[in-house]
mmCIF file of C-alpha atoms and ligand atoms in Angstrom:
data_model
loop_
_atom_site.group_PDB
_atom_site.id
_atom_site.type_symbol
_atom_site.label_atom_id
_atom_site.label_comp_id
_atom_site.label_asym_id
_atom_site.label_seq_id
_atom_site.Cartn_x
_atom_site.Cartn_y
_atom_site.Cartn_z
ATOM 1 C CA MET O 1 -51.131 -13.070 -3.511
ATOM 2 C CA PHE O 2 -48.732 -10.819 -1.600
ATOM 3 C CA ASP O 3 -49.136 -7.045 -1.713
ATOM 4 C CA TRP O 4 -46.056 -5.620 -3.362
ATOM 5 C CA LYS O 5 -46.586 -2.220 -1.734
ATOM 6 C CA GLN O 6 -46.389 -3.853 1.726
ATOM 7 C CA ASP O 7 -44.922 -7.333 1.782
ATOM 8 C CA PRO O 8 -41.262 -8.273 1.438
ATOM 9 C CA HIS O 9 -40.753 -9.967 -1.910
ATOM 10 C CA ARG O 10 -38.076 -10.597 -4.477
ATOM 11 C CA ARG O 11 -38.125 -9.455 -8.082
ATOM 12 C CA LEU O 12 -36.365 -11.031 -11.034
ATOM 13 C CA ASN O 13 -34.137 -9.063 -13.368
ATOM 14 C CA PRO O 14 -34.756 -10.875 -16.678
ATOM 15 C CA LEU O 15 -31.726 -9.139 -18.209
ATOM 16 C CA THR O 16 -29.294 -10.718 -15.757
ATOM 17 C CA GLY O 17 -31.242 -13.615 -14.236
ATOM 18 C CA GLU O 18 -30.559 -12.129 -10.775
ATOM 19 C CA TRP O 19 -33.015 -11.347 -7.996
ATOM 20 C CA VAL O 20 -33.431 -8.210 -5.919
ATOM 21 C CA LEU O 21 -35.056 -8.237 -2.471
ATOM 22 C CA VAL O 22 -37.726 -5.525 -2.029
ATOM 23 C CA SER O 23 -38.775 -4.535 1.510
ATOM 24 C CA PRO O 24 -41.404 -1.796 0.997
ATOM 25 C CA HIS O 25 -42.682 -1.890 4.594
ATOM 26 C CA ARG O 26 -39.366 -0.370 5.705
ATOM 27 C CA THR O 27 -40.148 2.957 3.975
ATOM 28 C CA GLN O 28 -43.046 3.533 6.362
ATOM 29 C CA ARG O 29 -40.501 5.204 8.594
ATOM 30 C CA PRO O 30 -41.055 8.976 8.316
ATOM 31 C CA TRP O 31 -39.191 10.942 5.667
ATOM 32 C CA GLN O 32 -36.907 13.195 7.688
ATOM 33 C CA GLY O 33 -35.881 15.417 4.828
ATOM 34 C CA GLN O 34 -32.248 15.379 5.896
ATOM 35 C CA VAL O 35 -30.051 16.816 3.181
ATOM 36 C CA GLU O 36 -26.981 14.828 2.212
ATOM 37 C CA GLU O 37 -23.729 16.626 1.820
ATOM 38 C CA THR O 38 -23.318 17.280 -1.868
ATOM 39 C CA ASP O 39 -20.877 19.558 -3.541
ATOM 40 C CA HIS O 40 -22.674 22.800 -4.364
ATOM 41 C CA THR O 41 -19.475 24.673 -5.164
ATOM 42 C CA ALA O 42 -20.214 26.796 -8.214
ATOM 43 C CA GLN O 43 -17.815 25.859 -11.000
ATOM 44 C CA PRO O 44 -16.212 28.469 -13.278
ATOM 45 C CA GLU O 45 -16.755 28.242 -17.046
ATOM 46 C CA TYR O 46 -12.994 27.822 -17.422
ATOM 47 C CA ASP O 47 -10.765 26.354 -14.711
ATOM 48 C CA PRO O 48 -7.023 26.929 -15.245
ATOM 49 C CA SER O 49 -6.229 23.892 -13.054
ATOM 50 C CA CYS O 50 -8.596 21.505 -14.896
ATOM 51 C CA TYR O 51 -6.839 18.890 -17.019
ATOM 52 C CA LEU O 52 -9.838 18.680 -19.350
ATOM 53 C CA CYS O 53 -10.395 22.386 -20.105
ATOM 54 C CA PRO O 54 -9.320 23.652 -23.574
ATOM 55 C CA GLY O 55 -5.676 24.677 -23.884
ATOM 56 C CA ASN O 56 -4.685 23.182 -20.507
ATOM 57 C CA GLU O 57 -1.930 20.668 -19.818
ATOM 58 C CA ARG O 58 -3.004 17.176 -18.799
ATOM 59 C CA ALA O 59 -1.470 15.149 -15.964
ATOM 60 C CA GLY O 60 0.296 12.994 -18.540
ATOM 61 C CA GLY O 61 2.068 16.023 -20.026
ATOM 62 C CA ALA O 62 0.023 16.378 -23.239
ATOM 63 C CA ARG O 63 -1.750 19.686 -23.882
ATOM 64 C CA ASN O 64 -5.424 19.893 -24.907
ATOM 65 C CA PRO O 65 -6.213 21.792 -28.090
ATOM 66 C CA ARG O 66 -8.452 24.877 -27.809
ATOM 67 C CA TYR O 67 -11.427 22.691 -28.685
ATOM 68 C CA THR O 68 -14.834 24.268 -29.235
ATOM 69 C CA SER O 69 -17.325 21.344 -29.150
ATOM 70 C CA THR O 70 -16.548 17.747 -28.087
ATOM 71 C CA PHE O 71 -12.986 16.532 -27.620
ATOM 72 C CA VAL O 72 -11.785 12.912 -27.551
ATOM 73 C CA PHE O 73 -8.352 11.701 -26.420
ATOM 74 C CA ASP O 74 -6.658 8.456 -25.433
ATOM 75 C CA ASN O 75 -6.728 8.104 -21.643
ATOM 76 C CA ASP O 76 -3.270 8.975 -20.297
ATOM 77 C CA PHE O 77 -3.703 6.372 -17.539
ATOM 78 C CA ALA O 78 -5.509 3.720 -19.555
ATOM 79 C CA ALA O 79 -6.748 0.567 -17.810
ATOM 80 C CA LEU O 80 -6.418 -1.332 -21.105
ATOM 81 C CA ARG O 81 -3.673 -1.082 -23.713
ATOM 82 C CA PRO O 82 -3.704 -2.125 -27.395
ATOM 83 C CA ASP O 83 -0.269 -3.803 -27.323
ATOM 84 C CA THR O 84 -1.089 -6.317 -24.554
ATOM 85 C CA PRO O 85 -0.392 -9.945 -25.630
ATOM 86 C CA PRO O 86 -3.651 -11.944 -25.485
ATOM 87 C CA ASP O 87 -1.954 -15.030 -23.991
ATOM 88 C CA ARG O 88 -3.865 -17.372 -21.709
ATOM 89 C CA PHE O 89 -2.621 -18.868 -18.468
ATOM 90 C CA ASP O 90 -4.311 -21.870 -16.857
ATOM 91 C CA GLU O 91 -3.056 -23.873 -13.917
ATOM 92 C CA GLU O 92 -5.377 -26.797 -13.165
ATOM 93 C CA GLY O 93 -8.410 -24.659 -13.901
ATOM 94 C CA LEU O 94 -7.800 -22.831 -10.634
ATOM 95 C CA LEU O 95 -5.375 -20.116 -11.609
ATOM 96 C CA VAL O 96 -6.800 -18.866 -14.879
ATOM 97 C CA ALA O 97 -5.813 -15.565 -16.442
ATOM 98 C CA GLN O 98 -5.677 -13.977 -19.842
ATOM 99 C CA GLY O 99 -4.012 -10.931 -21.368
ATOM 100 C CA GLU O 100 -6.650 -8.349 -22.275
ATOM 101 C CA PRO O 101 -5.819 -5.952 -25.132
ATOM 102 C CA GLY O 102 -7.993 -2.875 -25.327
ATOM 103 C CA ILE O 103 -8.076 0.877 -25.403
ATOM 104 C CA CYS O 104 -9.442 3.641 -23.149
ATOM 105 C CA ARG O 105 -10.509 7.102 -24.195
ATOM 106 C CA VAL O 106 -11.940 10.178 -22.537
ATOM 107 C CA VAL O 107 -14.671 12.285 -24.211
ATOM 108 C CA CYS O 108 -15.130 15.902 -23.097
ATOM 109 C CA PHE O 109 -18.752 16.837 -23.803
ATOM 110 C CA SER O 110 -18.136 20.579 -23.974
ATOM 111 C CA PRO O 111 -15.312 23.104 -23.609
ATOM 112 C CA LYS O 112 -17.290 24.689 -20.767
ATOM 113 C CA HIS O 113 -16.122 23.387 -17.411
ATOM 114 C CA ASP O 114 -19.322 24.235 -15.530
ATOM 115 C CA LEU O 115 -21.889 22.451 -17.722
ATOM 116 C CA THR O 116 -23.696 19.197 -17.020
ATOM 117 C CA ILE O 117 -25.863 17.172 -19.414
ATOM 118 C CA ALA O 118 -28.935 18.777 -17.838
ATOM 119 C CA HIS O 119 -27.670 22.248 -18.737
ATOM 120 C CA MET O 120 -26.276 21.608 -22.207
ATOM 121 C CA GLU O 121 -28.033 22.914 -25.316
ATOM 122 C CA PRO O 122 -29.905 20.143 -27.196
ATOM 123 C CA GLY O 123 -27.797 20.813 -30.319
ATOM 124 C CA ASP O 124 -24.561 20.416 -28.354
ATOM 125 C CA LEU O 125 -25.851 17.233 -26.733
ATOM 126 C CA ARG O 126 -26.724 15.926 -30.177
ATOM 127 C CA HIS O 127 -23.070 16.443 -31.050
ATOM 128 C CA VAL O 128 -22.118 14.309 -28.032
ATOM 129 C CA VAL O 129 -24.486 11.571 -29.274
ATOM 130 C CA ASP O 130 -22.830 11.680 -32.707
ATOM 131 C CA THR O 131 -19.403 11.511 -31.063
ATOM 132 C CA TRP O 132 -20.457 8.412 -29.069
ATOM 133 C CA ALA O 133 -21.770 6.799 -32.265
ATOM 134 C CA GLY O 134 -18.585 7.635 -34.164
ATOM 135 C CA GLN O 135 -16.366 6.285 -31.381
ATOM 136 C CA TYR O 136 -18.436 3.098 -31.096
ATOM 137 C CA ARG O 137 -18.056 2.478 -34.808
ATOM 138 C CA GLU O 138 -14.385 3.449 -35.073
ATOM 139 C CA LEU O 139 -13.191 1.531 -32.017
ATOM 140 C CA GLY O 140 -15.500 -1.413 -32.607
ATOM 141 C CA ALA O 141 -14.070 -1.846 -36.104
ATOM 142 C CA ARG O 142 -10.685 -2.781 -34.617
ATOM 143 C CA GLU O 143 -9.851 -6.469 -34.804
ATOM 144 C CA SER O 144 -9.067 -6.850 -31.090
ATOM 145 C CA ILE O 145 -12.044 -4.830 -29.805
ATOM 146 C CA ARG O 146 -15.156 -6.902 -29.149
ATOM 147 C CA TYR O 147 -16.941 -4.562 -26.788
ATOM 148 C CA VAL O 148 -17.076 -0.768 -26.494
ATOM 149 C CA GLN O 149 -18.221 0.394 -23.046
ATOM 150 C CA ILE O 150 -19.267 4.057 -22.917
ATOM 151 C CA PHE O 151 -19.925 5.339 -19.384
ATOM 152 C CA GLU O 152 -20.005 8.490 -17.285
ATOM 153 C CA ASN O 153 -19.160 8.878 -13.610
ATOM 154 C CA ARG O 154 -20.704 12.076 -12.350
ATOM 155 C CA GLY O 155 -19.792 13.575 -8.968
ATOM 156 C CA ALA O 156 -17.012 12.908 -6.498
ATOM 157 C CA MET O 157 -18.936 10.218 -4.630
ATOM 158 C CA MET O 158 -19.054 8.126 -7.818
ATOM 159 C CA GLY O 159 -15.298 8.330 -8.081
ATOM 160 C CA CYS O 160 -15.288 11.074 -10.681
ATOM 161 C CA SER O 161 -12.053 13.002 -10.435
ATOM 162 C CA ASN O 162 -13.179 16.110 -12.267
ATOM 163 C CA ALA O 163 -16.309 18.305 -12.577
ATOM 164 C CA HIS O 164 -15.654 19.020 -16.259
ATOM 165 C CA PRO O 165 -18.458 17.320 -18.281
ATOM 166 C CA HIS O 166 -16.940 14.172 -19.720
ATOM 167 C CA CYS O 167 -17.309 10.423 -20.054
ATOM 168 C CA GLN O 168 -15.022 7.486 -20.597
ATOM 169 C CA ILE O 169 -14.859 4.722 -23.189
ATOM 170 C CA TRP O 170 -13.216 1.438 -22.272
ATOM 171 C CA CYS O 171 -12.868 -1.127 -25.046
ATOM 172 C CA ASN O 172 -12.200 -4.797 -24.323
ATOM 173 C CA SER O 173 -11.357 -7.880 -26.274
ATOM 174 C CA HIS O 174 -13.818 -9.867 -24.117
ATOM 175 C CA LEU O 175 -17.381 -9.158 -23.027
ATOM 176 C CA PRO O 176 -17.497 -7.552 -19.563
ATOM 177 C CA ASN O 177 -19.510 -9.529 -16.958
ATOM 178 C CA GLU O 178 -22.699 -7.424 -16.964
ATOM 179 C CA VAL O 179 -22.813 -7.350 -20.748
ATOM 180 C CA ALA O 180 -22.268 -11.109 -20.965
ATOM 181 C CA LYS O 181 -25.243 -11.719 -18.629
ATOM 182 C CA GLU O 182 -27.500 -9.410 -20.640
ATOM 183 C CA GLN O 183 -26.408 -10.955 -23.895
ATOM 184 C CA ALA O 184 -27.170 -14.488 -22.679
ATOM 185 C CA ALA O 185 -30.618 -13.402 -21.435
ATOM 186 C CA GLN O 186 -31.533 -11.578 -24.650
ATOM 187 C CA LEU O 187 -30.366 -14.507 -26.744
ATOM 188 C CA ALA O 188 -32.336 -17.025 -24.668
ATOM 189 C CA TRP O 189 -35.483 -14.848 -24.873
ATOM 190 C CA ARG O 190 -35.162 -14.603 -28.626
ATOM 191 C CA GLU O 191 -34.610 -18.323 -29.015
ATOM 192 C CA ALA O 192 -37.570 -19.194 -26.777
ATOM 193 C CA ARG O 193 -40.108 -16.641 -28.090
ATOM 194 C CA ALA O 194 -38.787 -15.325 -31.419
ATOM 195 C CA ARG O 195 -39.094 -11.804 -29.999
ATOM 196 C CA CYS O 196 -36.850 -9.258 -28.292
ATOM 197 C CA LEU O 197 -36.790 -9.088 -24.494
ATOM 198 C CA ILE O 198 -36.440 -5.287 -24.373
ATOM 199 C CA CYS O 199 -39.027 -4.669 -27.121
ATOM 200 C CA ASP O 200 -41.426 -6.754 -25.026
ATOM 201 C CA TYR O 201 -40.453 -4.958 -21.811
ATOM 202 C CA ALA O 202 -40.741 -1.474 -23.361
ATOM 203 C CA ALA O 203 -44.201 -2.305 -24.708
ATOM 204 C CA LEU O 204 -45.294 -3.542 -21.280
ATOM 205 C CA GLU O 205 -44.019 -0.419 -19.475
ATOM 206 C CA ALA O 206 -45.530 1.877 -22.120
ATOM 207 C CA GLY O 207 -48.900 0.328 -21.308
ATOM 208 C CA ARG O 208 -48.602 0.177 -17.504
ATOM 209 C CA ARG O 209 -46.986 3.625 -17.100
ATOM 210 C CA GLU O 210 -46.496 3.252 -13.319
ATOM 211 C CA ARG O 211 -42.714 2.930 -13.693
ATOM 212 C CA LEU O 212 -42.411 5.375 -16.581
ATOM 213 C CA VAL O 213 -40.369 8.488 -15.719
ATOM 214 C CA ASP O 214 -40.231 10.309 -19.044
ATOM 215 C CA GLU O 215 -40.595 9.671 -22.756
ATOM 216 C CA ASN O 216 -40.464 11.195 -26.216
ATOM 217 C CA ALA O 217 -41.327 9.911 -29.682
ATOM 218 C CA SER O 218 -38.340 7.547 -29.856
ATOM 219 C CA TRP O 219 -37.233 6.898 -26.234
ATOM 220 C CA MET O 220 -38.558 5.858 -22.819
ATOM 221 C CA ALA O 221 -37.006 6.222 -19.361
ATOM 222 C CA VAL O 222 -38.305 3.861 -16.669
ATOM 223 C CA VAL O 223 -37.393 2.776 -13.171
ATOM 224 C CA PRO O 224 -37.071 -0.909 -14.052
ATOM 225 C CA PHE O 225 -39.279 -3.356 -12.155
ATOM 226 C CA TRP O 226 -36.083 -5.005 -10.885
ATOM 227 C CA ALA O 227 -34.086 -1.813 -10.080
ATOM 228 C CA VAL O 228 -31.450 -2.195 -7.348
ATOM 229 C CA TRP O 229 -30.588 1.448 -6.629
ATOM 230 C CA PRO O 230 -33.573 3.385 -5.236
ATOM 231 C CA PHE O 231 -33.702 5.758 -8.220
ATOM 232 C CA GLU O 232 -32.060 3.573 -10.834
ATOM 233 C CA THR O 233 -33.411 4.128 -14.340
ATOM 234 C CA MET O 234 -33.166 2.457 -17.707
ATOM 235 C CA VAL O 235 -33.395 4.413 -20.972
ATOM 236 C CA MET O 236 -34.527 2.472 -24.055
ATOM 237 C CA PRO O 237 -35.212 3.311 -27.690
ATOM 238 C CA ARG O 238 -38.719 2.246 -28.715
ATOM 239 C CA ARG O 239 -37.415 0.772 -31.971
ATOM 240 C CA HIS O 240 -35.345 -2.410 -31.986
ATOM 241 C CA ILE O 241 -31.797 -1.088 -32.445
ATOM 242 C CA GLY O 242 -28.650 -2.994 -31.493
ATOM 243 C CA ALA O 243 -26.219 -0.127 -31.073
ATOM 244 C CA ILE O 244 -25.910 3.643 -31.033
ATOM 245 C CA ASP O 245 -24.577 3.928 -34.589
ATOM 246 C CA GLY O 246 -27.898 2.467 -35.796
ATOM 247 C CA LEU O 247 -29.931 5.405 -34.462
ATOM 248 C CA ASP O 248 -31.465 7.600 -37.151
ATOM 249 C CA ASP O 249 -31.461 11.388 -37.088
ATOM 250 C CA ALA O 250 -34.677 11.753 -35.071
ATOM 251 C CA GLU O 251 -33.601 9.044 -32.605
ATOM 252 C CA ARG O 252 -30.265 10.785 -32.028
ATOM 253 C CA ASN O 253 -32.069 14.026 -31.216
ATOM 254 C CA GLY O 254 -34.463 11.978 -29.102
ATOM 255 C CA LEU O 255 -31.578 10.491 -27.104
ATOM 256 C CA ALA O 256 -30.139 13.967 -26.442
ATOM 257 C CA ASP O 257 -33.615 15.082 -25.346
ATOM 258 C CA ILE O 258 -34.339 12.180 -22.985
ATOM 259 C CA LEU O 259 -30.885 12.439 -21.350
ATOM 260 C CA LYS O 260 -31.376 16.139 -20.724
ATOM 261 C CA ARG O 261 -34.851 15.584 -19.291
ATOM 262 C CA LEU O 262 -33.831 12.680 -17.087
ATOM 263 C CA THR O 263 -30.724 14.330 -15.607
ATOM 264 C CA ALA O 264 -32.750 17.520 -15.011
ATOM 265 C CA ARG O 265 -35.266 15.426 -13.061
ATOM 266 C CA TYR O 266 -32.493 13.943 -10.930
ATOM 267 C CA ASP O 267 -31.073 17.405 -10.268
ATOM 268 C CA ARG O 268 -34.470 18.755 -9.255
ATOM 269 C CA LEU O 269 -35.410 15.861 -7.016
ATOM 270 C CA PHE O 270 -32.083 15.790 -5.188
ATOM 271 C CA ALA O 271 -29.080 18.059 -5.312
ATOM 272 C CA VAL O 272 -27.361 19.931 -8.089
ATOM 273 C CA PRO O 273 -25.416 18.326 -9.647
ATOM 274 C CA PHE O 274 -26.747 14.913 -8.738
ATOM 275 C CA PRO O 275 -24.118 12.159 -8.681
ATOM 276 C CA TYR O 276 -24.605 9.017 -10.758
ATOM 277 C CA SER O 277 -22.871 6.479 -12.930
ATOM 278 C CA MET O 278 -24.502 5.895 -16.285
ATOM 279 C CA GLY O 279 -23.585 3.953 -19.365
ATOM 280 C CA PHE O 280 -24.642 2.182 -22.509
ATOM 281 C CA HIS O 281 -25.219 -1.496 -23.019
ATOM 282 C CA GLN O 282 -25.224 -2.409 -26.682
ATOM 283 C CA SER O 283 -24.258 -4.947 -29.279
ATOM 284 C CA PRO O 284 -20.721 -6.377 -29.083
ATOM 285 C CA THR O 285 -18.359 -5.476 -31.925
ATOM 286 C CA ASP O 286 -17.133 -9.036 -32.498
ATOM 287 C CA GLY O 287 -18.002 -9.221 -36.193
ATOM 288 C CA GLU O 288 -21.156 -11.316 -35.559
ATOM 289 C CA THR O 289 -24.669 -10.014 -36.169
ATOM 290 C CA HIS O 290 -26.490 -9.764 -32.858
ATOM 291 C CA PRO O 291 -30.228 -9.548 -33.626
ATOM 292 C CA GLU O 292 -30.936 -10.294 -29.941
ATOM 293 C CA TRP O 293 -29.398 -6.992 -28.800
ATOM 294 C CA HIS O 294 -31.561 -3.969 -28.024
ATOM 295 C CA MET O 295 -29.356 -1.067 -26.928
ATOM 296 C CA HIS O 296 -30.157 0.840 -23.732
ATOM 297 C CA LEU O 297 -28.602 2.903 -20.956
ATOM 298 C CA HIS O 298 -28.583 2.368 -17.205
ATOM 299 C CA PHE O 299 -28.400 5.175 -14.662
ATOM 300 C CA HIS O 300 -27.179 4.136 -11.206
ATOM 301 C CA PRO O 301 -27.549 7.057 -8.799
ATOM 302 C CA PRO O 302 -26.402 6.096 -5.306
ATOM 303 C CA LEU O 303 -27.552 9.023 -3.217
ATOM 304 C CA LEU O 304 -30.875 10.015 -1.739
ATOM 305 C CA ARG O 305 -31.722 13.177 0.103
ATOM 306 C CA SER O 306 -32.915 11.489 3.230
ATOM 307 C CA ALA O 307 -30.396 9.715 5.430
ATOM 308 C CA THR O 308 -33.172 7.264 6.337
ATOM 309 C CA VAL O 309 -33.418 5.918 2.812
ATOM 310 C CA ARG O 310 -29.863 6.441 1.719
ATOM 311 C CA LYS O 311 -28.653 3.280 0.086
ATOM 312 C CA PHE O 312 -25.380 1.497 0.582
ATOM 313 C CA LEU O 313 -24.640 -1.793 -1.070
ATOM 314 C CA VAL O 314 -22.969 -3.386 1.944
ATOM 315 C CA GLY O 315 -23.235 -6.540 4.094
ATOM 316 C CA TYR O 316 -26.368 -8.236 2.790
ATOM 317 C CA GLU O 317 -25.912 -6.908 -0.740
ATOM 318 C CA LEU O 318 -22.259 -7.922 -0.946
ATOM 319 C CA LEU O 319 -22.794 -11.335 0.596
ATOM 320 C CA ALA O 320 -26.318 -12.280 -0.434
ATOM 321 C CA THR O 321 -28.614 -10.285 -2.763
ATOM 322 C CA PRO O 322 -29.188 -6.608 -3.560
ATOM 323 C CA GLN O 323 -32.009 -5.175 -1.440
ATOM 324 C CA ARG O 324 -34.147 -2.045 -1.658
ATOM 325 C CA ASP O 325 -36.830 -0.436 0.528
ATOM 326 C CA LEU O 326 -38.555 2.116 -1.702
ATOM 327 C CA THR O 327 -40.452 0.339 -4.476
ATOM 328 C CA PRO O 328 -39.524 1.112 -8.098
ATOM 329 C CA GLU O 329 -43.123 2.330 -8.573
ATOM 330 C CA ALA O 330 -42.768 4.887 -5.746
ATOM 331 C CA ALA O 331 -39.382 6.026 -7.094
ATOM 332 C CA ALA O 332 -40.840 6.535 -10.590
ATOM 333 C CA GLU O 333 -43.715 8.532 -9.124
ATOM 334 C CA ARG O 334 -41.294 10.910 -7.396
ATOM 335 C CA LEU O 335 -39.159 11.358 -10.509
ATOM 336 C CA ARG O 336 -42.265 11.982 -12.619
ATOM 337 C CA ALA O 337 -43.521 14.616 -10.196
ATOM 338 C CA VAL O 338 -40.592 17.043 -10.620
HETATM 339 P P1 LIG B 401 -13.234 10.053 -14.023
HETATM 340 O O1 LIG B 401 -14.084 11.098 -14.580
HETATM 341 O O2 LIG B 401 -14.009 8.800 -13.746
HETATM 342 O O3 LIG B 401 -12.476 10.518 -12.836
HETATM 343 O O4 LIG B 401 -12.143 9.723 -15.140
HETATM 344 C C1 LIG B 401 -11.287 10.678 -15.721
HETATM 345 C C2 LIG B 401 -10.278 9.931 -16.557
HETATM 346 O O5 LIG B 401 -9.354 10.874 -17.099
HETATM 347 C C3 LIG B 401 -9.478 8.918 -15.764
HETATM 348 O O6 LIG B 401 -9.672 7.649 -16.341
HETATM 349 C C4 LIG B 401 -8.091 10.276 -17.166
HETATM 350 C C5 LIG B 401 -8.035 9.382 -15.945
HETATM 351 O O7 LIG B 401 -7.169 8.285 -16.190
HETATM 352 N N1 LIG B 401 -7.078 11.317 -17.194
HETATM 353 C C6 LIG B 401 -6.272 11.471 -18.309
HETATM 354 O O8 LIG B 401 -6.373 10.691 -19.238
HETATM 355 N N2 LIG B 401 -5.364 12.500 -18.363
HETATM 356 C C7 LIG B 401 -5.175 13.381 -17.343
HETATM 357 O O9 LIG B 401 -4.386 14.281 -17.469
HETATM 358 C C8 LIG B 401 -5.904 13.216 -16.060
HETATM 359 C C9 LIG B 401 -6.986 12.188 -16.044
HETATM 360 ZN ZN1 LIG B 402 -12.499 21.897 -17.173
#
């Protein structure tokens, strides 16, 4: 048996069926402690030039109300539009295309420009959770919307255009690629074993604890066994729940709590505010029941403090298979320690 703290090996992601190459021996290079350039510019509580702050004009010409908690609006530069004809084009199975109706929204978490999830009050974060649940239900109820993707880009290096705490919601009439892979895997697991893949995985990680980063009564955050990004995490409810609108009162507070804890850990271990992309994976809104679905979130933080272990997904990753040096177990240990 190989030693997975030393020997190159590959790990299977059972949610996607894809493999990741792990090369732990490469981290034996010394940690040089080199600090990456991150934006430490202190943000004001209100920024007159911010298009998301209360009362300000947006780039599209609309003006934000003087909102006092969360604020949702239709994206002025939406990637998907509701009036798109869903026609299909197919030329010899080689040139295949299809119109994709949808809708895109932006959710401001707070009127305060300088907050991040890590610094929000639990009660205000709970309001964000309720807003996500309400949006999932409202948008998912539309005939043409079969998937509601809620995600946050945080920090300029993740392509986020604005420091104001906010996320995006993109709704499609087809399942996005990553969601389709996870759906197929969860369905196959259920058909083969009459159980849920993520219930089984959460139970395993709750017992092993070596990849556990944080937890509360209703949620767990782990560095998944198959993580690609060095400090990638997955946040799962302990109970089998398909989508965010199915969370009960305690689980909604629990989600606010685990998100605050996890982002605070990232900020402490690296820079403030730590860049990442995060988002929900949950049951499609296609009118079918999806007992195979167990909702969860993924955090994909790209940046590490040391230039020696900084991760780019480049040549080998783009052309072959994702690869990592630091083991998920070592990453979880570091996140647990702060
Ligand atoms: P990022 O945080 O990933 O940069 O996204 C911000 C979104 O806000 C982006 O999708 C939208 C952009 O289209 N936006 C508006 O809807 N109105 C504006 O006035 C500026 C930006
Ligand atoms: Zn702002």
